[in-house]
């Protein structure tokens, strides 16, 4: 009798161990467990840690709740100002409702990817080339709203959308380079003209000052001679003194009477 009780207890213990082994599940910290009982959603999502299910009746699906980085393949389109471009982006999203992510949509990763590609092509068609190149922050926000609207019903939240690169045709790159070069040349000419204007004003003022003091002009001439003479490989031709010419001119106009 005792042997039969021991055998029965061992059998029950073994069955219990097998049941626990079949029913025991571990949900990681970054996951949530969704249980389907005979095909129907059973209760709330299971929290991280140790949990039990009914073997052969329940099926536990683990859903990753971490932020997922999803690259969006490059999409080719025509901008509003009729320029053909290729734009690629990256989407950061996470699951906020594990049950809806499994029940409402077949594959939430694929659904978000397709929605991102469609929204990116739509953004390209609604934007100008200058906006794609310089105002990306505004486009990122618009793209995020377009993707997030349907994703809310899937239990998915869009965390951030970034446009990575905008590829232009070679002809457009050359045209933009010529435009930038022409703009730099225009600014250089304006700066040179402004410098000439300022220099002419200063020279005119200096000429007025020197006209009042003839000796100042002679001193300036001597300074120029000194500056030219500093170059050893230069031939210096000394001009006739201006003051001597003026003295001779006055002497001719007022000859000395004998």
Tab-separated table of N, CA and C in Angstrom, residues 58-223:
chain	number	residue	atom	x	y	z
A	58	UNK	N	-3.533	27.681	-24.498
A	58	UNK	CA	-3.067	29.059	-24.673
A	58	UNK	C	-1.839	29.091	-25.578
A	59	UNK	N	-1.716	30.213	-26.271
A	59	UNK	CA	-0.517	30.479	-27.076
A	59	UNK	C	-0.046	31.894	-26.764
A	60	UNK	N	1.223	31.998	-26.337
A	60	UNK	CA	1.788	33.280	-25.921
A	60	UNK	C	2.637	33.855	-27.051
A	61	UNK	N	2.313	35.110	-27.395
A	61	UNK	CA	3.092	35.836	-28.396
A	61	UNK	C	3.809	36.987	-27.692
A	62	UNK	N	5.113	37.064	-27.902
A	62	UNK	CA	5.909	38.129	-27.297
A	62	UNK	C	6.091	39.263	-28.296
A	63	UNK	N	5.849	40.484	-27.835
A	63	UNK	CA	5.953	41.668	-28.687
A	63	UNK	C	7.048	42.575	-28.141
A	64	UNK	N	7.983	42.942	-28.994
A	64	UNK	CA	9.086	43.823	-28.603
A	64	UNK	C	8.568	45.256	-28.465
A	65	UNK	N	8.832	45.858	-27.313
A	65	UNK	CA	8.374	47.215	-27.050
A	65	UNK	C	9.484	48.256	-27.226
A	66	UNK	N	10.652	47.849	-27.686
A	66	UNK	CA	11.752	48.786	-27.887
A	66	UNK	C	11.496	49.665	-29.111
A	67	UNK	N	12.230	50.778	-29.184
A	67	UNK	CA	12.145	51.637	-30.367
A	67	UNK	C	12.818	50.926	-31.539
A	68	UNK	N	12.127	50.840	-32.645
A	68	UNK	CA	12.598	50.122	-33.828
A	68	UNK	C	13.057	51.146	-34.866
A	69	UNK	N	14.224	50.907	-35.426
A	69	UNK	CA	14.761	51.763	-36.489
A	69	UNK	C	14.448	51.105	-37.834
A	70	UNK	N	13.655	51.802	-38.642
A	70	UNK	CA	13.208	51.248	-39.917
A	70	UNK	C	13.684	52.146	-41.054
A	71	UNK	N	14.665	51.710	-41.850
A	71	UNK	CA	15.078	52.519	-43.003
A	71	UNK	C	14.029	52.472	-44.109
A	72	UNK	N	13.765	53.623	-44.687
A	72	UNK	CA	12.804	53.716	-45.789
A	72	UNK	C	13.586	53.736	-47.097
A	73	UNK	N	13.329	52.791	-48.006
A	73	UNK	CA	14.066	52.790	-49.282
A	73	UNK	C	13.895	54.103	-50.030
A	74	UNK	N	14.922	54.448	-50.812
A	74	UNK	CA	14.900	55.699	-51.571
A	74	UNK	C	13.712	55.711	-52.527
A	75	UNK	N	12.972	56.808	-52.495
A	75	UNK	CA	11.799	56.984	-53.340
A	75	UNK	C	12.078	58.074	-54.362
A	76	UNK	N	11.771	57.795	-55.606
A	76	UNK	CA	11.972	58.760	-56.679
A	76	UNK	C	10.661	59.449	-56.996
A	77	UNK	N	10.728	60.764	-57.136
A	77	UNK	CA	9.523	61.532	-57.428
A	77	UNK	C	9.870	62.859	-58.060
A	78	UNK	N	8.831	63.590	-58.416
A	78	UNK	CA	8.977	64.899	-59.046
A	78	UNK	C	8.439	65.948	-58.081
A	79	UNK	N	9.270	66.929	-57.778
A	79	UNK	CA	8.874	67.972	-56.845
A	79	UNK	C	7.837	68.895	-57.484
A	80	UNK	N	7.333	69.813	-56.680
A	80	UNK	CA	6.309	70.735	-57.169
A	80	UNK	C	6.847	71.666	-58.243
A	81	UNK	N	8.165	71.931	-58.220
A	81	UNK	CA	8.768	72.760	-59.260
A	81	UNK	C	9.427	71.911	-60.365
A	82	UNK	N	8.930	70.663	-60.536
A	82	UNK	CA	9.282	69.804	-61.680
A	82	UNK	C	10.762	69.432	-61.711
A	83	UNK	N	11.283	68.986	-60.578
A	83	UNK	CA	12.650	68.484	-60.495
A	83	UNK	C	12.583	67.038	-60.006
A	84	UNK	N	13.250	66.134	-60.715
A	84	UNK	CA	13.264	64.726	-60.339
A	84	UNK	C	14.321	64.496	-59.260
A	85	UNK	N	13.916	63.920	-58.137
A	85	UNK	CA	14.824	63.679	-57.013
A	85	UNK	C	14.578	62.274	-56.469
A	86	UNK	N	15.579	61.793	-55.733
A	86	UNK	CA	15.475	60.534	-54.987
A	86	UNK	C	15.731	60.854	-53.515
A	87	UNK	N	14.789	60.476	-52.673
A	87	UNK	CA	14.852	60.815	-51.250
A	87	UNK	C	14.704	59.536	-50.439
A	88	UNK	N	15.586	59.356	-49.466
A	88	UNK	CA	15.435	58.248	-48.527
A	88	UNK	C	15.330	58.802	-47.113
A	89	UNK	N	14.768	57.995	-46.213
A	89	UNK	CA	14.499	58.460	-44.850
A	89	UNK	C	14.642	57.292	-43.892
A	90	UNK	N	14.475	57.601	-42.614
A	90	UNK	CA	14.499	56.581	-41.570
A	90	UNK	C	13.388	56.904	-40.576
A	91	UNK	N	12.697	55.867	-40.120
A	91	UNK	CA	11.566	56.013	-39.206
A	91	UNK	C	11.904	55.317	-37.892
A	92	UNK	N	11.673	56.022	-36.788
A	92	UNK	CA	11.837	55.448	-35.453
A	92	UNK	C	10.433	55.311	-34.835
A	93	UNK	N	10.061	54.089	-34.488
A	93	UNK	CA	8.734	53.873	-33.916
A	93	UNK	C	8.815	52.776	-32.863
A	94	UNK	N	7.749	52.678	-32.079
A	94	UNK	CA	7.670	51.658	-31.037
A	94	UNK	C	6.219	51.223	-30.870
A	95	UNK	N	6.047	50.032	-30.327
A	95	UNK	CA	4.720	49.483	-30.052
A	95	UNK	C	4.282	49.944	-28.665
A	96	UNK	N	3.116	50.544	-28.585
A	96	UNK	CA	2.578	50.996	-27.294
A	96	UNK	C	1.412	50.122	-26.836
A	97	UNK	N	0.810	49.373	-27.727
A	97	UNK	CA	-0.279	48.452	-27.381
A	97	UNK	C	0.004	47.124	-28.079
A	98	UNK	N	0.516	46.178	-27.309
A	98	UNK	CA	0.937	44.906	-27.898
A	98	UNK	C	-0.236	44.135	-28.493
A	99	UNK	N	-1.394	44.194	-27.849
A	99	UNK	CA	-2.554	43.437	-28.340
A	99	UNK	C	-3.015	43.977	-29.695
A	100	UNK	N	-3.131	45.295	-29.823
A	100	UNK	CA	-3.554	45.874	-31.102
A	100	UNK	C	-2.526	45.634	-32.204
A	101	UNK	N	-1.240	45.632	-31.847
A	101	UNK	CA	-0.206	45.395	-32.845
A	101	UNK	C	-0.315	44.001	-33.456
A	102	UNK	N	-0.875	43.052	-32.708
A	102	UNK	CA	-1.053	41.697	-33.238
A	102	UNK	C	-2.426	41.477	-33.851
A	103	UNK	N	-3.447	42.147	-33.307
A	103	UNK	CA	-4.818	41.880	-33.743
A	103	UNK	C	-5.236	42.784	-34.894
A	104	UNK	N	-4.891	44.077	-34.842
A	104	UNK	CA	-5.397	45.045	-35.812
A	104	UNK	C	-4.688	44.983	-37.168
A	105	UNK	N	-3.453	44.524	-37.190
A	105	UNK	CA	-2.693	44.520	-38.434
A	105	UNK	C	-1.899	43.215	-38.518
A	106	UNK	N	-1.741	42.713	-39.737
A	106	UNK	CA	-1.072	41.430	-39.915
A	106	UNK	C	0.412	41.508	-39.555
A	107	UNK	N	1.098	42.514	-40.071
A	107	UNK	CA	2.527	42.697	-39.809
A	107	UNK	C	2.765	44.194	-39.655
A	108	UNK	N	2.885	44.651	-38.421
A	108	UNK	CA	2.969	46.094	-38.190
A	108	UNK	C	4.263	46.689	-38.749
A	109	UNK	N	5.356	45.938	-38.776
A	109	UNK	CA	6.598	46.451	-39.365
A	109	UNK	C	6.413	46.716	-40.859
A	110	UNK	N	5.829	45.746	-41.559
A	110	UNK	CA	5.607	45.909	-42.994
A	110	UNK	C	4.618	47.026	-43.265
A	111	UNK	N	3.586	47.131	-42.423
A	111	UNK	CA	2.584	48.183	-42.611
A	111	UNK	C	3.202	49.569	-42.427
A	112	UNK	N	4.032	49.742	-41.402
A	112	UNK	CA	4.686	51.032	-41.185
A	112	UNK	C	5.637	51.342	-42.332
A	113	UNK	N	6.351	50.339	-42.833
A	113	UNK	CA	7.277	50.550	-43.947
A	113	UNK	C	6.545	51.026	-45.197
A	114	UNK	N	5.441	50.371	-45.537
A	114	UNK	CA	4.693	50.775	-46.728
A	114	UNK	C	4.074	52.159	-46.559
A	115	UNK	N	3.555	52.439	-45.380
A	115	UNK	CA	2.976	53.755	-45.137
A	115	UNK	C	4.046	54.841	-45.227
A	116	UNK	N	5.251	54.555	-44.731
A	116	UNK	CA	6.340	55.531	-44.796
A	116	UNK	C	6.740	55.799	-46.246
A	117	UNK	N	6.816	54.774	-47.072
A	117	UNK	CA	7.173	54.973	-48.475
A	117	UNK	C	6.121	55.790	-49.210
A	118	UNK	N	4.855	55.479	-48.956
A	118	UNK	CA	3.776	56.238	-49.603
A	118	UNK	C	3.780	57.699	-49.159
A	119	UNK	N	3.955	57.920	-47.870
A	119	UNK	CA	3.970	59.293	-47.350
A	119	UNK	C	5.172	60.061	-47.873
A	120	UNK	N	6.310	59.386	-48.018
A	120	UNK	CA	7.511	60.061	-48.522
A	120	UNK	C	7.313	60.512	-49.966
A	121	UNK	N	6.711	59.665	-50.794
A	121	UNK	CA	6.430	60.079	-52.175
A	121	UNK	C	5.442	61.239	-52.216
A	122	UNK	N	4.469	61.225	-51.316
A	122	UNK	CA	3.511	62.329	-51.263
A	122	UNK	C	4.187	63.633	-50.851
A	123	UNK	N	5.103	63.563	-49.883
A	123	UNK	CA	5.832	64.756	-49.438
A	123	UNK	C	6.680	65.318	-50.568
A	124	UNK	N	7.299	64.444	-51.346
A	124	UNK	CA	8.129	64.903	-52.466
A	124	UNK	C	7.282	65.690	-53.466
A	125	UNK	N	6.099	65.185	-53.791
A	125	UNK	CA	5.247	65.849	-54.766
A	125	UNK	C	4.679	67.170	-54.290
A	126	UNK	N	4.587	67.358	-52.970
A	126	UNK	CA	4.009	68.586	-52.431
A	126	UNK	C	5.050	69.651	-52.096
A	127	UNK	N	6.326	69.335	-52.228
A	127	UNK	CA	7.380	70.243	-51.783
A	127	UNK	C	8.191	70.757	-52.967
A	128	UNK	N	8.799	71.921	-52.774
A	128	UNK	CA	9.758	72.457	-53.732
A	128	UNK	C	11.147	71.908	-53.430
A	129	UNK	N	12.031	72.034	-54.414
A	129	UNK	CA	13.395	71.531	-54.230
A	129	UNK	C	14.102	72.271	-53.102
A	130	UNK	N	13.888	73.580	-53.008
A	130	UNK	CA	14.546	74.348	-51.945
A	130	UNK	C	14.097	73.885	-50.562
A	131	UNK	N	12.821	73.497	-50.436
A	131	UNK	CA	12.338	72.993	-49.145
A	131	UNK	C	13.002	71.672	-48.788
A	132	UNK	N	13.176	70.795	-49.771
A	132	UNK	CA	13.824	69.505	-49.513
A	132	UNK	C	15.274	69.677	-49.084
A	133	UNK	N	15.914	70.721	-49.591
A	133	UNK	CA	17.329	70.910	-49.294
A	133	UNK	C	17.583	71.717	-48.027
A	134	UNK	N	16.694	72.651	-47.708
A	134	UNK	CA	16.981	73.566	-46.605
A	134	UNK	C	15.987	73.510	-45.452
A	135	UNK	N	14.755	73.092	-45.688
A	135	UNK	CA	13.729	73.123	-44.642
A	135	UNK	C	13.290	71.694	-44.300
A	136	UNK	N	14.248	70.861	-43.952
A	136	UNK	CA	13.937	69.452	-43.701
A	136	UNK	C	13.176	69.247	-42.399
A	137	UNK	N	13.408	70.113	-41.406
A	137	UNK	CA	12.739	69.931	-40.120
A	137	UNK	C	11.218	70.003	-40.286
A	138	UNK	N	10.756	70.945	-41.070
A	138	UNK	CA	9.314	71.067	-41.311
A	138	UNK	C	8.790	69.853	-42.076
A	139	UNK	N	9.545	69.368	-43.053
A	139	UNK	CA	9.129	68.194	-43.815
A	139	UNK	C	9.123	66.952	-42.935
A	140	UNK	N	10.091	66.857	-42.020
A	140	UNK	CA	10.121	65.708	-41.110
A	140	UNK	C	8.866	65.672	-40.237
A	141	UNK	N	8.450	66.837	-39.763
A	141	UNK	CA	7.244	66.889	-38.932
A	141	UNK	C	5.998	66.503	-39.730
A	142	UNK	N	5.894	67.013	-40.967
A	142	UNK	CA	4.754	66.644	-41.801
A	142	UNK	C	4.741	65.171	-42.124
A	143	UNK	N	5.914	64.600	-42.399
A	143	UNK	CA	5.999	63.168	-42.687
A	143	UNK	C	5.640	62.339	-41.462
A	144	UNK	N	6.045	62.796	-40.290
A	144	UNK	CA	5.712	62.076	-39.060
A	144	UNK	C	4.199	62.061	-38.816
A	145	UNK	N	3.526	63.181	-39.058
A	145	UNK	CA	2.073	63.223	-38.873
A	145	UNK	C	1.353	62.303	-39.862
A	146	UNK	N	1.831	62.266	-41.100
A	146	UNK	CA	1.188	61.424	-42.114
A	146	UNK	C	1.299	59.941	-41.769
A	147	UNK	N	2.429	59.542	-41.184
A	147	UNK	CA	2.607	58.127	-40.832
A	147	UNK	C	1.911	57.794	-39.521
A	148	UNK	N	1.914	58.737	-38.586
A	148	UNK	CA	1.404	58.460	-37.246
A	148	UNK	C	-0.120	58.341	-37.220
A	149	UNK	N	-0.804	59.016	-38.134
A	149	UNK	CA	-2.276	58.998	-38.108
A	149	UNK	C	-2.850	57.586	-38.235
A	150	UNK	N	-2.482	56.789	-39.244
A	150	UNK	CA	-3.021	55.430	-39.295
A	150	UNK	C	-2.340	54.481	-38.312
A	151	UNK	N	-1.098	54.779	-37.913
A	151	UNK	CA	-0.368	53.859	-37.039
A	151	UNK	C	-0.935	53.829	-35.631
A	152	UNK	N	-1.655	54.878	-35.227
A	152	UNK	CA	-2.236	54.891	-33.879
A	152	UNK	C	-3.204	53.733	-33.703
A	153	UNK	N	-3.988	53.449	-34.715
A	153	UNK	CA	-4.934	52.343	-34.622
A	153	UNK	C	-4.281	50.976	-34.620
A	154	UNK	N	-3.022	50.914	-34.982
A	154	UNK	CA	-2.300	49.638	-34.981
A	154	UNK	C	-1.554	49.385	-33.682
A	155	UNK	N	-1.703	50.295	-32.699
A	155	UNK	CA	-0.956	50.148	-31.460
A	155	UNK	C	0.493	50.551	-31.594
A	156	UNK	N	0.807	51.372	-32.604
A	156	UNK	CA	2.178	51.782	-32.888
A	156	UNK	C	2.258	53.298	-32.769
A	157	UNK	N	3.327	53.783	-32.193
A	157	UNK	CA	3.562	55.218	-32.054
A	157	UNK	C	4.842	55.587	-32.803
A	158	UNK	N	4.739	56.576	-33.684
A	158	UNK	CA	5.905	57.057	-34.426
A	158	UNK	C	6.688	58.004	-33.534
A	159	UNK	N	7.928	57.667	-33.249
A	159	UNK	CA	8.754	58.486	-32.364
A	159	UNK	C	9.435	59.625	-33.116
A	160	UNK	N	9.957	59.345	-34.315
A	160	UNK	CA	10.668	60.370	-35.077
A	160	UNK	C	10.846	59.891	-36.513
A	161	UNK	N	10.840	60.861	-37.438
A	161	UNK	CA	11.083	60.573	-38.849
A	161	UNK	C	12.142	61.563	-39.335
A	162	UNK	N	13.165	61.053	-40.012
A	162	UNK	CA	14.248	61.903	-40.502
A	162	UNK	C	14.490	61.608	-41.982
A	163	UNK	N	14.549	62.661	-42.785
A	163	UNK	CA	14.966	62.536	-44.183
A	163	UNK	C	16.487	62.470	-44.203
A	164	UNK	N	17.040	61.394	-44.746
A	164	UNK	CA	18.482	61.183	-44.696
A	164	UNK	C	19.205	61.906	-45.820
A	165	UNK	N	18.794	61.714	-47.040
A	165	UNK	CA	19.559	62.245	-48.166
A	165	UNK	C	18.606	62.570	-49.308
A	166	UNK	N	18.991	63.584	-50.071
A	166	UNK	CA	18.258	63.997	-51.272
A	166	UNK	C	19.235	63.928	-52.438
A	167	UNK	N	18.999	63.026	-53.375
A	167	UNK	CA	19.884	62.845	-54.530
A	167	UNK	C	19.306	63.590	-55.727
A	168	UNK	N	20.159	64.395	-56.367
A	168	UNK	CA	19.755	65.188	-57.524
A	168	UNK	C	20.420	64.643	-58.782
A	169	UNK	N	19.807	64.851	-59.953
A	169	UNK	CA	20.464	64.485	-61.212
A	169	UNK	C	21.738	65.292	-61.414
A	170	UNK	N	22.662	64.728	-62.211
A	170	UNK	CA	23.937	65.411	-62.449
A	170	UNK	C	23.737	66.762	-63.133
A	171	UNK	N	22.777	66.833	-64.055
A	171	UNK	CA	22.531	68.110	-64.739
A	171	UNK	C	22.075	69.182	-63.758
A	172	UNK	N	21.235	68.799	-62.792
A	172	UNK	CA	20.779	69.761	-61.788
A	172	UNK	C	21.924	70.185	-60.881
A	173	UNK	N	22.819	69.256	-60.548
A	173	UNK	CA	23.973	69.614	-59.719
A	173	UNK	C	24.855	70.626	-60.440
A	174	UNK	N	25.083	70.410	-61.736
A	174	UNK	CA	25.905	71.361	-62.488
A	174	UNK	C	25.223	72.722	-62.577
A	175	UNK	N	23.916	72.723	-62.782
A	175	UNK	CA	23.195	74.000	-62.853
A	175	UNK	C	23.279	74.755	-61.531
A	176	UNK	N	23.120	74.041	-60.424
A	176	UNK	CA	23.203	74.688	-59.116
A	176	UNK	C	24.616	75.200	-58.853
A	177	UNK	N	25.634	74.452	-59.321
A	177	UNK	CA	27.012	74.913	-59.145
A	177	UNK	C	27.260	76.194	-59.939
A	178	UNK	N	26.743	76.233	-61.182
A	178	UNK	CA	26.908	77.459	-61.983
A	178	UNK	C	26.178	78.635	-61.343
A	179	UNK	N	24.998	78.371	-60.814
A	179	UNK	CA	24.244	79.441	-60.154
A	179	UNK	C	24.997	79.970	-58.936
A	180	UNK	N	25.553	79.059	-58.130
A	180	UNK	CA	26.311	79.495	-56.958
A	180	UNK	C	27.559	80.265	-57.362
A	181	UNK	N	28.232	79.813	-58.427
A	181	UNK	CA	29.427	80.522	-58.894
A	181	UNK	C	29.074	81.917	-59.397
A	182	UNK	N	27.974	82.023	-60.153
A	182	UNK	CA	27.555	83.334	-60.649
A	182	UNK	C	27.182	84.264	-59.494
A	183	UNK	N	26.548	83.719	-58.472
A	183	UNK	CA	26.176	84.547	-57.325
A	183	UNK	C	27.409	85.036	-56.578
A	184	UNK	N	28.417	84.156	-56.415
A	184	UNK	CA	29.653	84.589	-55.759
A	184	UNK	C	30.380	85.652	-56.587
A	185	UNK	N	30.380	85.487	-57.914
A	185	UNK	CA	31.019	86.481	-58.769
A	185	UNK	C	30.298	87.828	-58.694
A	186	UNK	N	28.962	87.774	-58.638
A	186	UNK	CA	28.192	89.022	-58.507
A	186	UNK	C	28.543	89.737	-57.204
A	187	UNK	N	28.610	88.991	-56.106
A	187	UNK	CA	28.963	89.619	-54.829
A	187	UNK	C	30.383	90.194	-54.858
A	188	UNK	N	31.307	89.487	-55.522
A	188	UNK	CA	32.674	89.992	-55.611
A	188	UNK	C	32.731	91.301	-56.388
A	189	UNK	N	31.964	91.380	-57.490
A	189	UNK	CA	31.946	92.627	-58.263
A	189	UNK	C	31.337	93.767	-57.470
A	190	UNK	N	30.290	93.485	-56.731
A	190	UNK	CA	29.673	94.530	-55.908
A	190	UNK	C	30.648	95.022	-54.847
A	191	UNK	N	31.373	94.099	-54.234
A	191	UNK	CA	32.346	94.494	-53.205
A	191	UNK	C	33.459	95.334	-53.821
A	192	UNK	N	33.961	94.925	-54.995
A	192	UNK	CA	35.010	95.702	-55.660
A	192	UNK	C	34.526	97.103	-56.033
A	193	UNK	N	33.295	97.184	-56.559
A	193	UNK	CA	32.752	98.492	-56.924
A	193	UNK	C	32.580	99.378	-55.699
A	194	UNK	N	32.132	98.797	-54.608
A	194	UNK	CA	31.968	99.572	-53.382
A	194	UNK	C	33.328	100.048	-52.867
A	195	UNK	N	34.346	99.199	-52.993
A	195	UNK	CA	35.689	99.603	-52.576
A	195	UNK	C	36.217	100.738	-53.443
A	196	UNK	N	35.966	100.663	-54.765
A	196	UNK	CA	36.398	101.739	-55.658
A	196	UNK	C	35.693	103.048	-55.324
A	197	UNK	N	34.402	102.962	-54.996
A	197	UNK	CA	33.657	104.167	-54.633
A	197	UNK	C	34.210	104.804	-53.373
A	198	UNK	N	34.475	103.990	-52.353
A	198	UNK	CA	35.025	104.533	-51.120
A	198	UNK	C	36.417	105.121	-51.347
A	199	UNK	N	37.231	104.431	-52.173
A	199	UNK	CA	38.579	104.939	-52.447
A	199	UNK	C	38.522	106.264	-53.206
A	200	UNK	N	37.599	106.379	-54.164
A	200	UNK	CA	37.488	107.630	-54.925
A	200	UNK	C	37.071	108.788	-54.030
A	201	UNK	N	36.189	108.521	-53.061
A	201	UNK	CA	35.781	109.582	-52.148
A	201	UNK	C	36.951	110.038	-51.281
A	202	UNK	N	37.737	109.093	-50.806
A	202	UNK	CA	38.894	109.442	-49.971
A	202	UNK	C	39.933	110.200	-50.783
A	203	UNK	N	40.172	109.731	-52.047
A	203	UNK	CA	41.143	110.418	-52.897
A	203	UNK	C	40.688	111.842	-53.235
A	204	UNK	N	39.401	112.013	-53.484
A	204	UNK	CA	38.890	113.353	-53.767
A	204	UNK	C	39.077	114.273	-52.576
A	205	UNK	N	38.822	113.764	-51.377
A	205	UNK	CA	39.024	114.574	-50.180
A	205	UNK	C	40.501	114.910	-49.984
A	206	UNK	N	41.372	113.924	-50.265
A	206	UNK	CA	42.807	114.184	-50.141
A	206	UNK	C	43.267	115.221	-51.162
A	207	UNK	N	42.712	115.153	-52.392
A	207	UNK	CA	43.089	116.135	-53.417
A	207	UNK	C	42.669	117.542	-53.008
A	208	UNK	N	41.502	117.672	-52.392
A	208	UNK	CA	41.063	118.993	-51.935
A	208	UNK	C	41.990	119.529	-50.842
A	209	UNK	N	42.416	118.654	-49.951
A	209	UNK	CA	43.323	119.083	-48.888
A	209	UNK	C	44.676	119.500	-49.465
A	210	UNK	N	45.190	118.734	-50.432
A	210	UNK	CA	46.489	119.049	-51.006
A	210	UNK	C	46.459	120.311	-51.874
A	211	UNK	N	45.303	120.569	-52.489
A	211	UNK	CA	45.217	121.775	-53.322
A	211	UNK	C	45.354	123.036	-52.498
A	212	UNK	N	44.983	122.970	-51.250
A	212	UNK	CA	45.110	124.134	-50.380
A	212	UNK	C	46.548	124.315	-49.892
A	213	UNK	N	47.339	123.262	-49.872
A	213	UNK	CA	48.738	123.331	-49.421
A	213	UNK	C	49.606	122.689	-50.487
A	214	UNK	N	50.164	123.450	-51.395
A	214	UNK	CA	50.983	122.879	-52.478
A	214	UNK	C	52.158	122.071	-51.963
A	215	UNK	N	52.726	122.434	-50.828
A	215	UNK	CA	53.880	121.688	-50.306
A	215	UNK	C	53.512	120.250	-49.963
A	216	UNK	N	52.259	120.014	-49.586
A	216	UNK	CA	51.830	118.658	-49.253
A	216	UNK	C	51.903	117.747	-50.469
A	217	UNK	N	51.571	118.288	-51.641
A	217	UNK	CA	51.665	117.498	-52.865
A	217	UNK	C	53.111	117.132	-53.160
A	218	UNK	N	54.019	118.066	-52.913
A	218	UNK	CA	55.438	117.787	-53.136
A	218	UNK	C	55.933	116.714	-52.170
A	219	UNK	N	55.498	116.791	-50.914
A	219	UNK	CA	55.891	115.772	-49.936
A	219	UNK	C	55.345	114.401	-50.305
A	220	UNK	N	54.116	114.399	-50.794
A	220	UNK	CA	53.535	113.103	-51.222
A	220	UNK	C	54.296	112.520	-52.387
A	221	UNK	N	54.749	113.391	-53.279
A	221	UNK	CA	55.538	112.935	-54.417
A	221	UNK	C	56.845	112.321	-53.950
A	222	UNK	N	57.499	112.974	-52.968
A	222	UNK	CA	58.747	112.439	-52.448
A	222	UNK	C	58.534	111.093	-51.738
A	223	UNK	N	57.420	110.944	-51.031
A	223	UNK	CA	57.112	109.659	-50.398
A	223	UNK	C	56.927	108.561	-51.438
